[in-house]
PDB file of C-alpha atoms in Angstrom:
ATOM      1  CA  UNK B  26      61.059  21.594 -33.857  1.00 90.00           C
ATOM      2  CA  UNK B  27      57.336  22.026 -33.940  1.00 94.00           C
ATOM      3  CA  UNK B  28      56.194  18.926 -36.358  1.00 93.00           C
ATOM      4  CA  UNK B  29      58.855  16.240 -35.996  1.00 94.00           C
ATOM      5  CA  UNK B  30      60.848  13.962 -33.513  1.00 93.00           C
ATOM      6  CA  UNK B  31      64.517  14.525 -33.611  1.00 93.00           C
ATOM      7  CA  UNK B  32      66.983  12.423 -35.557  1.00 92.00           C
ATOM      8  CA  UNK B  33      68.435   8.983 -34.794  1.00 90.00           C
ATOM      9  CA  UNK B  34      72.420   9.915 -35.561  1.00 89.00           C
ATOM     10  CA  UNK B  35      73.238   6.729 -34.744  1.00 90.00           C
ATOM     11  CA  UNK B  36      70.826   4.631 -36.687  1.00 90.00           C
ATOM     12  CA  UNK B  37      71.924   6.941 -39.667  1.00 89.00           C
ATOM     13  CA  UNK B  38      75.444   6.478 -39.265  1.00 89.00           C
ATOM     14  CA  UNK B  39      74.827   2.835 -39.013  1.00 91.00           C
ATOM     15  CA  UNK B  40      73.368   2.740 -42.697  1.00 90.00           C
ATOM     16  CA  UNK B  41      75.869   5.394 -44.366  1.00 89.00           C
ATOM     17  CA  UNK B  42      78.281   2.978 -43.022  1.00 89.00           C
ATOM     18  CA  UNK B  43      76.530  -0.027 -44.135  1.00 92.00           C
ATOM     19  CA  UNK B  44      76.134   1.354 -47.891  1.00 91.00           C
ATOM     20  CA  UNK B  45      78.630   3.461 -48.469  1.00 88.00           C
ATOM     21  CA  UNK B  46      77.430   4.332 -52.329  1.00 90.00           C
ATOM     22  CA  UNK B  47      73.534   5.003 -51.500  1.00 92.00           C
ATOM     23  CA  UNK B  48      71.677   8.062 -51.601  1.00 94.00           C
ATOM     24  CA  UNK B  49      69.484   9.610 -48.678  1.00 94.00           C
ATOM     25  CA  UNK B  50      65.883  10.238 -48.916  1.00 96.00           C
ATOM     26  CA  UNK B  51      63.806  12.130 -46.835  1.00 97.00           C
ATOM     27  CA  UNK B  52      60.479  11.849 -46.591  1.00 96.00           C
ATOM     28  CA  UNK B  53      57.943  13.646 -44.773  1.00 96.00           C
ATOM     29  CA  UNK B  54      53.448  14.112 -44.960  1.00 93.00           C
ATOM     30  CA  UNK B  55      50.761  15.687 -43.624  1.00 92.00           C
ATOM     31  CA  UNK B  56      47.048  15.142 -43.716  1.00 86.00           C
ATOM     32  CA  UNK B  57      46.928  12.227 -41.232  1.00 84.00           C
ATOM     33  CA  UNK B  58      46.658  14.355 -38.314  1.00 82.00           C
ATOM     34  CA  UNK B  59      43.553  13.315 -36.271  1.00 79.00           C
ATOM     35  CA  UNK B  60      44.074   9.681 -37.361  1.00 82.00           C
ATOM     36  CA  UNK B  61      45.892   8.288 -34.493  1.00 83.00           C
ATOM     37  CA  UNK B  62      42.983   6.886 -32.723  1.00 89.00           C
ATOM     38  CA  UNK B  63      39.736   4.508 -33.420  1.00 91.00           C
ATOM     39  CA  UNK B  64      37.657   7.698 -32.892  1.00 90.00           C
ATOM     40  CA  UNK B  65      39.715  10.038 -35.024  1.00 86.00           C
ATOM     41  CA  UNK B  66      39.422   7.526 -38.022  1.00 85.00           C
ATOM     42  CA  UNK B  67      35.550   6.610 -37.623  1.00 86.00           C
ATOM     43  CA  UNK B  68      35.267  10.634 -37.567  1.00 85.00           C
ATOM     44  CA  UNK B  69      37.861  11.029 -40.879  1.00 82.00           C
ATOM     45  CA  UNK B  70      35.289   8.524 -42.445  1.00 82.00           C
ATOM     46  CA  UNK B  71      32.259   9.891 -42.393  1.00 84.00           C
ATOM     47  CA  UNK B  72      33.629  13.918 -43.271  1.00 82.00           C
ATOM     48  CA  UNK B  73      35.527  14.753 -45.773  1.00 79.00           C
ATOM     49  CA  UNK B  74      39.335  14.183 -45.173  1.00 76.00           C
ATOM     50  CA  UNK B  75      42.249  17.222 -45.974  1.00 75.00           C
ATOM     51  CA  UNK B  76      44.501  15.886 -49.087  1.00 81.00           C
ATOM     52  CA  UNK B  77      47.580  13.948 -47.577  1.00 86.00           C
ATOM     53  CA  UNK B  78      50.397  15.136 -49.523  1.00 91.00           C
ATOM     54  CA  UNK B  79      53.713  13.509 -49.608  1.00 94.00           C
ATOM     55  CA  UNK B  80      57.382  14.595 -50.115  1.00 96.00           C
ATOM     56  CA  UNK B  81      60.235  13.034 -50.711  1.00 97.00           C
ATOM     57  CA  UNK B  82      63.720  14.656 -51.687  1.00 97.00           C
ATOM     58  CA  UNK B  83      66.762  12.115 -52.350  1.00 98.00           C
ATOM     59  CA  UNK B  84      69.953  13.805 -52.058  1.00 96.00           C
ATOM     60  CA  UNK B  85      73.365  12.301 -53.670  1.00 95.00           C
ATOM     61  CA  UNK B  86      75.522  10.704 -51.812  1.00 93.00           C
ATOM     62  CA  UNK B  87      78.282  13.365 -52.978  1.00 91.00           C
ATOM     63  CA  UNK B  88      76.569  16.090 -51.252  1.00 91.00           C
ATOM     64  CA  UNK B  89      76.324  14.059 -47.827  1.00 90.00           C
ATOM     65  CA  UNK B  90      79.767  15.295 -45.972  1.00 85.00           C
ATOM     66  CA  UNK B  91      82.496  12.835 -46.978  1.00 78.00           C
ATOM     67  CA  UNK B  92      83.601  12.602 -43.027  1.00 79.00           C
ATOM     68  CA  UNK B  93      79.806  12.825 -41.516  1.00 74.00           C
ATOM     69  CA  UNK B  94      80.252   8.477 -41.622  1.00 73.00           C
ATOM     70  CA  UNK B  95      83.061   8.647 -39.228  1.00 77.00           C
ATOM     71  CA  UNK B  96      82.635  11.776 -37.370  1.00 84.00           C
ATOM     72  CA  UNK B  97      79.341  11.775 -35.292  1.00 84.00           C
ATOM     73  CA  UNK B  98      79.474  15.512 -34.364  1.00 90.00           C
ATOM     74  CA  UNK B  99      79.239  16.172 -38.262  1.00 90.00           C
ATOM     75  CA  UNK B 100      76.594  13.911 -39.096  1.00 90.00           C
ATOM     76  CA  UNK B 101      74.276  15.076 -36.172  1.00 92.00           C
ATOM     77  CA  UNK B 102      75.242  18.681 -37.168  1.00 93.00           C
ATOM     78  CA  UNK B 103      73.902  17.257 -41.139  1.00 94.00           C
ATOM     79  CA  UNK B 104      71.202  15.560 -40.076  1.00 94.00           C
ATOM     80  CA  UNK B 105      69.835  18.270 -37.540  1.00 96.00           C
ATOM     81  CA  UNK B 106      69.814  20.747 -40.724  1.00 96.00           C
ATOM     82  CA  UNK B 107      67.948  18.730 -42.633  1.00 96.00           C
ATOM     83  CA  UNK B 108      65.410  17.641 -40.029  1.00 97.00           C
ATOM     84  CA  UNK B 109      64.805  21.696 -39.112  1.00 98.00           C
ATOM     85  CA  UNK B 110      64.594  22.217 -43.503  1.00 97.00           C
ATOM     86  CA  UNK B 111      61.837  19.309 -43.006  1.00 97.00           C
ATOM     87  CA  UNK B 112      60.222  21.121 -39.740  1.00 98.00           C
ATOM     88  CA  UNK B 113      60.044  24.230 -41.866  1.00 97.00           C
ATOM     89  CA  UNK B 114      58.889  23.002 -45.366  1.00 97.00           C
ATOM     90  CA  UNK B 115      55.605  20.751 -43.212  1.00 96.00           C
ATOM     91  CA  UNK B 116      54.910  23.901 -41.362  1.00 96.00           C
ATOM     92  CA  UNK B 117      54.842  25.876 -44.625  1.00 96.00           C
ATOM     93  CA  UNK B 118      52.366  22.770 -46.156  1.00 94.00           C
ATOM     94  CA  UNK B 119      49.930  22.944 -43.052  1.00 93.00           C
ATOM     95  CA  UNK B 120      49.643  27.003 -42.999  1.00 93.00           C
ATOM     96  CA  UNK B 121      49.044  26.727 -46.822  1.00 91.00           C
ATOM     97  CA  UNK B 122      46.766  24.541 -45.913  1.00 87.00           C
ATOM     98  CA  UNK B 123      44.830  26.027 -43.040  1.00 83.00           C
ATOM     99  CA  UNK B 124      45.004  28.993 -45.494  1.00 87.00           C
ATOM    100  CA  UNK B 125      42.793  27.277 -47.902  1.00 80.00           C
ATOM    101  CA  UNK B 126      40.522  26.290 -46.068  1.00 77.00           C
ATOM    102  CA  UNK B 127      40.241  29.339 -43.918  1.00 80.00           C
ATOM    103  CA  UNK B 128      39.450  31.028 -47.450  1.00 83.00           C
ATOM    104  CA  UNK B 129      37.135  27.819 -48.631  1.00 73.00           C
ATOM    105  CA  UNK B 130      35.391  28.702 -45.615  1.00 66.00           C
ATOM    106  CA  UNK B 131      35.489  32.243 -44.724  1.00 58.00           C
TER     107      UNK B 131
END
């Protein structure tokens, strides 16, 4: 993966288990790169900042595999799909992105 961390399996399984009836939602942004320091924000401040854009896709608990609560192998296999659909969709975002503003600029 080029944009996230992996999956916690276990934390996951922990909740599924914990509430059996809920839905998942993932959620991933960009537009806060550069802002992980004093610096980077004092600089963010005084240019103009990229949009941040949000996204956030809840999926049913019915399409979650019925066993991926009990079997670990299946929810890592679930969760690592979803987490490389994530990796690819922010990639997508920030070479739209760096599109625009290549032609804004160029």
């Amino acid at each position: 993966m080029k944009h996230l961390l992996p999956p916690r399996p276990a934390g996951a399984a922990a909740m599924l288990r914990g509430c059996p009836d809920a839905n998942v939602v993932f959620a991933w942004h960009v537009g806060f790169e550069g802002l992980d320091t004093f610096g980077g924000i004092l600089r963010a401040i005084s240019s103009r900042m990229p949009p941040i854009r949000f996204h956030l896709r809840r999926v049913e608990r019915a399409e979650i595999p019925s066993n991926s609560i009990t079997d670990t192998e299946e929810l890592t296999k679930w969760l690592d799909n979803e987490w490389m659909r994530m990796d690819r969709e922010v990639d997508e975002a920030l070479e739209a992105r760096n599109e625009k503003r290549r032609n804004h600029h160029g």
